[in-house]
mmCIF file of C-alpha atoms in Angstrom:
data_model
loop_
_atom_site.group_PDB
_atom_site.id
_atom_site.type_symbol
_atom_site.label_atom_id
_atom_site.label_comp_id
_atom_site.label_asym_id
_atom_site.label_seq_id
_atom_site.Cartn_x
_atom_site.Cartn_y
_atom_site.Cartn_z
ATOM 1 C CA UNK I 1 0.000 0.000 0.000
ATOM 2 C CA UNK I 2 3.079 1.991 0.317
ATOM 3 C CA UNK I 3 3.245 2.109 -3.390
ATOM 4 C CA UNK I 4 -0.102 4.283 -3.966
ATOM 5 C CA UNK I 5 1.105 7.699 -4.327
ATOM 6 C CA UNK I 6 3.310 5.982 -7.544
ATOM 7 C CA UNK I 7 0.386 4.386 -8.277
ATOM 8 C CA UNK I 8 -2.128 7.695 -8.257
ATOM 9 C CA UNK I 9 0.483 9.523 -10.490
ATOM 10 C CA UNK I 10 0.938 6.701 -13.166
ATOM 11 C CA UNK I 11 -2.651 5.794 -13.062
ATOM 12 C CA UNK I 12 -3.900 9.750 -13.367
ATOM 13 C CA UNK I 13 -1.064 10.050 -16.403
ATOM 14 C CA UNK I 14 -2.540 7.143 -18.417
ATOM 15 C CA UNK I 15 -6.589 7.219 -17.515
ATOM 16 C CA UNK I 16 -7.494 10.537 -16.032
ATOM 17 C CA UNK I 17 -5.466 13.488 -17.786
ATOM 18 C CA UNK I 18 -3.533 13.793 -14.990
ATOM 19 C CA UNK I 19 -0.338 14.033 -15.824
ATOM 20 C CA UNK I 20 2.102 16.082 -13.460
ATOM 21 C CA UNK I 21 4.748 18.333 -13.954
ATOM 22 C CA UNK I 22 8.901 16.934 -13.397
ATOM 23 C CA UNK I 23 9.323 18.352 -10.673
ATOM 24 C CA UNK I 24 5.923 16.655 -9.542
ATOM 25 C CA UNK I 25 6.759 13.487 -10.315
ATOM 26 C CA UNK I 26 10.253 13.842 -8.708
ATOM 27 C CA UNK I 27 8.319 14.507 -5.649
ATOM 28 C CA UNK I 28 6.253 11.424 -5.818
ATOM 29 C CA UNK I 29 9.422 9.112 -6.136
ATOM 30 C CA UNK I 30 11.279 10.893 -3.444
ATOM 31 C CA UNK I 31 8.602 10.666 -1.012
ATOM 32 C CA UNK I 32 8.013 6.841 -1.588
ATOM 33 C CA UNK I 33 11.416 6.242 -1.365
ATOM 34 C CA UNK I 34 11.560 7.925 1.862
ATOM 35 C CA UNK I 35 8.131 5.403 2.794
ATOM 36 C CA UNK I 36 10.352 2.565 1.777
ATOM 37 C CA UNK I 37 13.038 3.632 3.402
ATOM 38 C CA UNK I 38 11.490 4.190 6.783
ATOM 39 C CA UNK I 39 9.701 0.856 6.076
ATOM 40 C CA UNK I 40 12.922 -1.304 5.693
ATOM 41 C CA UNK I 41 11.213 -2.233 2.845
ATOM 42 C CA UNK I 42 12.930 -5.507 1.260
ATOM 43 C CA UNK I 43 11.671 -7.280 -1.757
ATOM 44 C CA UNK I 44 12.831 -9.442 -4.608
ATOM 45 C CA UNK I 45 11.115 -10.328 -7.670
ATOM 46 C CA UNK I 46 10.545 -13.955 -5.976
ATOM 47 C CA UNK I 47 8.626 -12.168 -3.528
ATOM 48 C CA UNK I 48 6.177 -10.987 -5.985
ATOM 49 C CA UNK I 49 5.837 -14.613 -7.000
ATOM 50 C CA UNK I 50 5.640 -16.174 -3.789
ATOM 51 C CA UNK I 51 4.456 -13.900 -0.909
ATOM 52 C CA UNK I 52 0.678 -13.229 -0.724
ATOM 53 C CA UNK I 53 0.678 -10.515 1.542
ATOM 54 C CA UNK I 54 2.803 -7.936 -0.996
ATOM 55 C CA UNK I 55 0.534 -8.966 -3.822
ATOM 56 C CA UNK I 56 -2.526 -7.994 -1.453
ATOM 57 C CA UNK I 57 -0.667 -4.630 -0.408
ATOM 58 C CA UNK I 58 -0.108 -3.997 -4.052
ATOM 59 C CA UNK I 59 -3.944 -4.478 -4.797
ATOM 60 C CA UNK I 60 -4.867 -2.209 -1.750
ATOM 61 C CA UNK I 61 -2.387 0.386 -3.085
ATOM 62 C CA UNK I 62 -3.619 0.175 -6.714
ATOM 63 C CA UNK I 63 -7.792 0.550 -4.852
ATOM 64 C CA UNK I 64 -6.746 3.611 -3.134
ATOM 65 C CA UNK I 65 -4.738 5.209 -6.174
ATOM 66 C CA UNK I 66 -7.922 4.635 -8.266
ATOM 67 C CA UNK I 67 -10.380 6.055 -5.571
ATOM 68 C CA UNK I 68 -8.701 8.879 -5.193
ATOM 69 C CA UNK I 69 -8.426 9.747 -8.923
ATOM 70 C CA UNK I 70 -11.895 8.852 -8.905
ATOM 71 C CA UNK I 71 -13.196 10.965 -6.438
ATOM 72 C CA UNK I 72 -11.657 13.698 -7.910
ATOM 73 C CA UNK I 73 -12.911 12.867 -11.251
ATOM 74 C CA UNK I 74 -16.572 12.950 -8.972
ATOM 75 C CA UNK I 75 -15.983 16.006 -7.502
ATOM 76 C CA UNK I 76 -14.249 17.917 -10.530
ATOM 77 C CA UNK I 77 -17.872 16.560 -12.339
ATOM 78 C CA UNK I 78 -19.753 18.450 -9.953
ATOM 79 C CA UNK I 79 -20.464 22.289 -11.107
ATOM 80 C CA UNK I 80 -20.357 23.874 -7.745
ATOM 81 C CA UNK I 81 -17.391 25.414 -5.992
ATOM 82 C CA UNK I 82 -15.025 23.243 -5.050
ATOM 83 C CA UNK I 83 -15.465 22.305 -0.946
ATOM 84 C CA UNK I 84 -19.127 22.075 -1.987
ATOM 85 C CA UNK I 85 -18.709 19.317 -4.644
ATOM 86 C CA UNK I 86 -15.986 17.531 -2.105
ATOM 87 C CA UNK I 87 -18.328 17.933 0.735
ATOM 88 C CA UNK I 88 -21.198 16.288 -1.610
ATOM 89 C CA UNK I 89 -18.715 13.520 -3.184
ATOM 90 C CA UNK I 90 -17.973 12.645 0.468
ATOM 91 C CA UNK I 91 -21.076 12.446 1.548
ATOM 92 C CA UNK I 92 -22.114 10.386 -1.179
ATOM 93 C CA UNK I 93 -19.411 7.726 -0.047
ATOM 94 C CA UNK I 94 -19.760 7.768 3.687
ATOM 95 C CA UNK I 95 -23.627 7.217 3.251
ATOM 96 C CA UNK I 96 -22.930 4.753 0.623
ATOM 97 C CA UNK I 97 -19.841 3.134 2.781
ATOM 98 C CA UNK I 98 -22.026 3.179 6.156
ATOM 99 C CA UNK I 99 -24.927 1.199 4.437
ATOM 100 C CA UNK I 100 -22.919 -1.642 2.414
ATOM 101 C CA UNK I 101 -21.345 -2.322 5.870
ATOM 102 C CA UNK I 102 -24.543 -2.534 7.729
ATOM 103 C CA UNK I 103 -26.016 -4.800 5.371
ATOM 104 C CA UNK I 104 -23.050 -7.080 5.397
ATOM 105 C CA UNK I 105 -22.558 -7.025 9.539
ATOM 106 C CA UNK I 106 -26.660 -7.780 9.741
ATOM 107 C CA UNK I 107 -26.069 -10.491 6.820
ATOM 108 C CA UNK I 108 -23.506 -12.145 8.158
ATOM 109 C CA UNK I 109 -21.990 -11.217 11.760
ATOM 110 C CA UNK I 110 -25.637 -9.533 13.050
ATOM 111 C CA UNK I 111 -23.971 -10.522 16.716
ATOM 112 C CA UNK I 112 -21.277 -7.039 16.045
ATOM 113 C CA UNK I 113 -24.513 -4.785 15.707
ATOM 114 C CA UNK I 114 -24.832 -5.722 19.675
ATOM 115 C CA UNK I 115 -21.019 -4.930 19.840
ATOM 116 C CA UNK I 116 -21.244 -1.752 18.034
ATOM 117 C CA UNK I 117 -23.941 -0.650 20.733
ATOM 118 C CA UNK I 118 -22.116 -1.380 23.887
ATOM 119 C CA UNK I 119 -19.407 0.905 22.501
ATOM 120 C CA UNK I 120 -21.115 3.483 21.121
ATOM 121 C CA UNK I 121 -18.866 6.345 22.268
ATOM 122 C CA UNK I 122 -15.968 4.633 20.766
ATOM 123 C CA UNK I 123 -17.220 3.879 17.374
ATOM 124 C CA UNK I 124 -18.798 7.600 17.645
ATOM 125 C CA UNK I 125 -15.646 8.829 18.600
ATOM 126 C CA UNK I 126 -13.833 6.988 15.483
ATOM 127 C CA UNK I 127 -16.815 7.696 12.715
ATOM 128 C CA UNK I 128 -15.969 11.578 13.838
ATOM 129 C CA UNK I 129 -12.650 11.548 13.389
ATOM 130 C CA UNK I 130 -12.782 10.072 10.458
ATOM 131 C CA UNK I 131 -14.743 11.625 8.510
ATOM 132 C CA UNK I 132 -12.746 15.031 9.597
ATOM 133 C CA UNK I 133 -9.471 12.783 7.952
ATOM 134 C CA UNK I 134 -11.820 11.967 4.853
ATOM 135 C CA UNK I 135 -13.064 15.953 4.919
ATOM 136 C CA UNK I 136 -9.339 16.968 4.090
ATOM 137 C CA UNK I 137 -8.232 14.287 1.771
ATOM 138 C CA UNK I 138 -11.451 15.056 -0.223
ATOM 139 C CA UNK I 139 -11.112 18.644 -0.285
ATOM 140 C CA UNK I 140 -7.480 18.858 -0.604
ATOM 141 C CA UNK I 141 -8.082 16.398 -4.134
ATOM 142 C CA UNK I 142 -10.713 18.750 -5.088
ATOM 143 C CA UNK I 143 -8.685 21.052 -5.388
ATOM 144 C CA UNK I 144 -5.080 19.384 -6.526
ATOM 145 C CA UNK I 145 -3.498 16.454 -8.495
ATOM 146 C CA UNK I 146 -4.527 13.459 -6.487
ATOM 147 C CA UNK I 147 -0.458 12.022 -6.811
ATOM 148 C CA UNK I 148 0.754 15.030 -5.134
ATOM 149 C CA UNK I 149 -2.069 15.495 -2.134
ATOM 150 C CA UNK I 150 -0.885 11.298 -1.379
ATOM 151 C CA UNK I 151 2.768 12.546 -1.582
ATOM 152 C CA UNK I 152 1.846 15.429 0.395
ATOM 153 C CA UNK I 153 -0.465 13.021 2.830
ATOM 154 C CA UNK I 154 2.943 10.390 3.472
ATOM 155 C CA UNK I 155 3.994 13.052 6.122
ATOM 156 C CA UNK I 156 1.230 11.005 8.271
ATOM 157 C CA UNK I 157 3.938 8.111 8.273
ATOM 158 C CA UNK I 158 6.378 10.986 9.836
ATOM 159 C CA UNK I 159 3.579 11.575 12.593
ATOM 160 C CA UNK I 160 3.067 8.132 13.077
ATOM 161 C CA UNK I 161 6.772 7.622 14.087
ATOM 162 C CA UNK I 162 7.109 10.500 16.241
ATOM 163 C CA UNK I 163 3.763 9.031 18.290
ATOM 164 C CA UNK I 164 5.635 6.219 18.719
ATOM 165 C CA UNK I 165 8.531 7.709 19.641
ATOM 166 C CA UNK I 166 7.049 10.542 21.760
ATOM 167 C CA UNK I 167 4.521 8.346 23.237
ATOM 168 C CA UNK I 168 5.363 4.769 23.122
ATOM 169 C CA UNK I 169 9.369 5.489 23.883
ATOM 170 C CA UNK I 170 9.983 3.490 20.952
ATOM 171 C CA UNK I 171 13.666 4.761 19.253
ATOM 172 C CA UNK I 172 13.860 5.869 15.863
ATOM 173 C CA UNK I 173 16.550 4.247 13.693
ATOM 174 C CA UNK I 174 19.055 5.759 11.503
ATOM 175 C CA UNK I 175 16.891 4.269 8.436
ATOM 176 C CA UNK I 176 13.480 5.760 9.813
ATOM 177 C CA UNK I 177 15.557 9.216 10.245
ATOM 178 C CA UNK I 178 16.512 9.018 6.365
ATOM 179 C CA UNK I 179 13.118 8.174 5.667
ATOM 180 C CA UNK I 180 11.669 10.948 7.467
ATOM 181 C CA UNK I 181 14.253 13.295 5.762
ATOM 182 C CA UNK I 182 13.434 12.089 2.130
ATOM 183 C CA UNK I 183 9.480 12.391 3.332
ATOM 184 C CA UNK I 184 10.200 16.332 4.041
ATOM 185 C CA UNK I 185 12.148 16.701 1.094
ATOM 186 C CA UNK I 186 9.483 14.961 -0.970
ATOM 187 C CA UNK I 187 6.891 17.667 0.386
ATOM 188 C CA UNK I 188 9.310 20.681 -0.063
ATOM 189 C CA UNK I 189 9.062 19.275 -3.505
ATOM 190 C CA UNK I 190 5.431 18.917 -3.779
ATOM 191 C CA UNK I 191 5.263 22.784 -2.588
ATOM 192 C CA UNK I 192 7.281 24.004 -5.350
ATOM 193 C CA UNK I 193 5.499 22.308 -7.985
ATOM 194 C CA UNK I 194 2.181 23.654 -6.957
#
C-alpha cells in the first residue's frame, strides 16, 4: 500500500489526464522512497511470486490510487465550488460506505450490531474523526493532483513515528531518520510544484 502515491500519479497520467509536472513526479518518487526507506522495505522479484501478503498490499495500493483519482474525477464533475462538490462527493461515499457495511454485519456477523452498541462512544468517537481525515483528503483532491495530495499526505507516516517515539518510547533508527528526511524533502518538492 506503500506504493499508492506511484500508483495515483501513473494511473492519473494514463486514464485521467492527470499528468504532473517533473518536478511533480520527482516529488512522488522521493517521497516513496523515503516510505520505503522508513519501512525497511525488502523485496525481490521472488517475492512478488511467492508472498501473498505484498501482492494484497499492491492491490490495496492500486484501490486507493484509483479512488482517489476517482473521487476527484466525482468532484471535478460536480459544477459547484469546489469544498461544496468535495463535501457532496464525500457524503455520497460515507452514506454509501455506512450502508454496504450494515447490510453485510446484519447479513452475516448480526452478533457485532450488539457490539457496536455497547461501545457506542468509541465507534462515535472513530466515525468523527474520520470523517474530519476523509473531509481533508477530499477537499485537498478537489482542489489538486490526487499524486501530489498522497505525496503530500505520506507526512502522516512521519507523525506516526514521532507518536511512537514521543509516546510509546519506541527509538527511531538511523533508516526511519533518512526516511523521514526524504518524506520532508518529498513535500518541499510537492510545494514548489504547486
Amino acid at each position: 500500500a506503500k506504493t499508492e502515491a506511484i500508483l495515483t500519479a501513473v494511473l492519473g497520467a494514463l486514464f485521467f489526464s492527470a499528468a504532473l509536472s517533473a518536478i511533480g513526479y520527482l516529488s512522488v518518487v522521493v517521497g516513496v522512497g523515503g516510505v520505503l526507506i522508513a519501512s525497511n522495505w525488502k523485496i525481490t522479484l521472488l517475492d512478488f511470486k511467492d508472498n501473498e501478503s505484498i501482492r494484497y498490499g499492491l492491490a490495496a495500493g492500486l484501490g486507493l490510487a484509483l479512488a482517489s483519482l476517482w473521487v476527484r474525477d466525482a468532484s471535478l464533475s460536480i459544477e459547484a465550488p469546489r469544498l461544496f462538490s468535495a463535501a457532496m462527493v464525500l457524503v455520497y461515499m460515507v452514506v454509501l460506505q455506512s450502508l454496504i457495511c450494515f447490510v453485510w454485519i446484519y447479513l452475516k456477523e448480526r452478533e457485532q450490531l450488539s457490539l457496536l452498541k455497547e461501545n457506542l462512544g468509541a465507534c462515535t468517537f472513530v466515525g468523527f474523526t474520520s470523517v474530519v481525515g476523509s473531509v481533508g483528503w477530499f477537499t485537498a483532491m478537489s482542489l489538486q493532483n490526487a499524486a501530489l495530495v498522497k505525496t503530500l499526505g505520506q507526512t502522516e507516516f512521519v507523525v506516526s513515528l514521532l507518536i511512537t517515539y514521543l509516546y510509546f518510547g519506541e527509538k527511531i533508527s538511523t533508516r526511519e531518520y533518512l526516511g523521514i528526511a526524504l518524506i520532508a524533502i518529498s513535500v518541499i518538492i510537492v510545494l514548489l510544484a504547486s
